[in-house]
Amino acid sequence: MNEDLYVINGKVLILTSLLNNKEPSAEACDVTPEDFVKIYEEMYNEGLISHTNFGDVLNAEVTDKGFHYFDSITNRLRI
């Protein structure tokens, strides 16, 4: 996985919002609206989130793979 920090940050902030039962947004995740949609779709395609209707983030759920991704990123930051 060769992602830049912009995308990783966007993914982590989306996951954080979902895990806190908040609606993620481009503004809250510090990405452009266009990039937000791309990152969100990428997360869905990677299996990090499920049950989404693109454009309707309220239906999103973090999958086990999403929890693992979140844990692995946050553990790297603690080192």
CSV table of C-alpha atoms in Angstrom, one decimal:
chain,number,residue,atom,x,y,z
A,1,MET,CA,0.0,0.0,0.0
A,2,ASN,CA,1.6,3.2,-1.2
A,3,GLU,CA,-0.7,6.0,-0.1
A,4,ASP,CA,0.3,9.6,0.5
A,5,LEU,CA,-0.4,11.2,3.8
A,6,TYR,CA,-3.2,13.3,2.4
A,7,VAL,CA,-5.2,10.1,1.5
A,8,ILE,CA,-4.3,8.3,4.8
A,9,ASN,CA,-5.3,11.4,6.8
A,10,GLY,CA,-8.6,11.5,4.9
A,11,LYS,CA,-9.3,7.8,5.6
A,12,VAL,CA,-8.4,8.1,9.2
A,13,LEU,CA,-10.6,11.1,9.7
A,14,ILE,CA,-13.5,9.5,7.9
A,15,LEU,CA,-13.2,6.4,10.0
A,16,THR,CA,-12.9,8.5,13.2
A,17,SER,CA,-16.1,10.3,12.3
A,18,LEU,CA,-18.0,7.1,11.6
A,19,LEU,CA,-16.7,5.4,14.8
A,20,ASN,CA,-17.9,8.4,16.7
A,21,ASN,CA,-21.4,8.2,15.1
A,22,LYS,CA,-20.8,11.5,13.3
A,23,GLU,CA,-21.3,12.3,9.6
A,24,PRO,CA,-17.9,12.7,7.9
A,25,SER,CA,-17.6,15.6,5.5
A,26,ALA,CA,-14.9,16.9,3.2
A,27,GLU,CA,-14.5,20.0,5.4
A,28,ALA,CA,-14.2,17.9,8.6
A,29,CYS,CA,-11.7,15.6,7.0
A,30,ASP,CA,-9.6,18.5,5.6
A,31,VAL,CA,-9.9,17.3,2.0
A,32,THR,CA,-11.5,18.8,-1.1
A,33,PRO,CA,-15.1,17.7,-1.9
A,34,GLU,CA,-13.9,15.9,-5.0
A,35,ASP,CA,-11.1,14.1,-3.1
A,36,PHE,CA,-13.6,13.2,-0.3
A,37,VAL,CA,-15.8,11.3,-2.8
A,38,LYS,CA,-12.7,9.6,-4.3
A,39,ILE,CA,-11.4,8.6,-0.9
A,40,TYR,CA,-14.8,7.4,0.3
A,41,GLU,CA,-15.3,5.3,-2.8
A,42,GLU,CA,-11.8,3.9,-2.5
A,43,MET,CA,-12.5,2.9,1.1
A,44,TYR,CA,-15.7,1.1,0.0
A,45,ASN,CA,-13.8,-0.7,-2.7
A,46,GLU,CA,-11.1,-1.7,-0.3
A,47,GLY,CA,-13.7,-3.1,2.2
A,48,LEU,CA,-12.9,-0.6,4.9
A,49,ILE,CA,-16.6,0.5,5.0
A,50,SER,CA,-19.8,-1.1,4.0
A,51,HIS,CA,-23.5,-0.5,3.4
A,52,THR,CA,-23.0,2.8,1.6
A,53,ASN,CA,-24.9,4.6,-1.0
A,54,PHE,CA,-22.4,6.8,-2.6
A,55,GLY,CA,-23.1,10.4,-1.5
A,56,ASP,CA,-25.1,9.2,1.6
A,57,VAL,CA,-22.5,8.7,4.3
A,58,LEU,CA,-25.1,8.2,7.0
A,59,ASN,CA,-25.5,4.6,5.7
A,60,ALA,CA,-21.8,3.8,6.1
A,61,GLU,CA,-20.5,1.3,8.6
A,62,VAL,CA,-16.8,0.5,9.5
A,63,THR,CA,-16.0,-3.1,8.7
A,64,ASP,CA,-13.6,-5.3,10.6
A,65,LYS,CA,-11.0,-4.5,7.9
A,66,GLY,CA,-11.7,-0.8,8.6
A,67,PHE,CA,-11.1,-1.3,12.3
A,68,HIS,CA,-7.8,-3.1,11.5
A,69,TYR,CA,-6.7,-0.3,9.1
A,70,PHE,CA,-7.5,2.3,11.7
A,71,ASP,CA,-5.7,0.5,14.5
A,72,SER,CA,-2.6,-0.1,12.3
A,73,ILE,CA,-2.4,3.6,11.3
A,74,THR,CA,-2.9,4.9,14.8
A,75,ASN,CA,-0.4,2.3,16.2
A,76,ARG,CA,2.2,3.6,13.7
A,77,LEU,CA,1.7,7.1,14.9
A,78,ARG,CA,2.4,6.1,18.5
A,79,ILE,CA,5.8,4.8,17.7
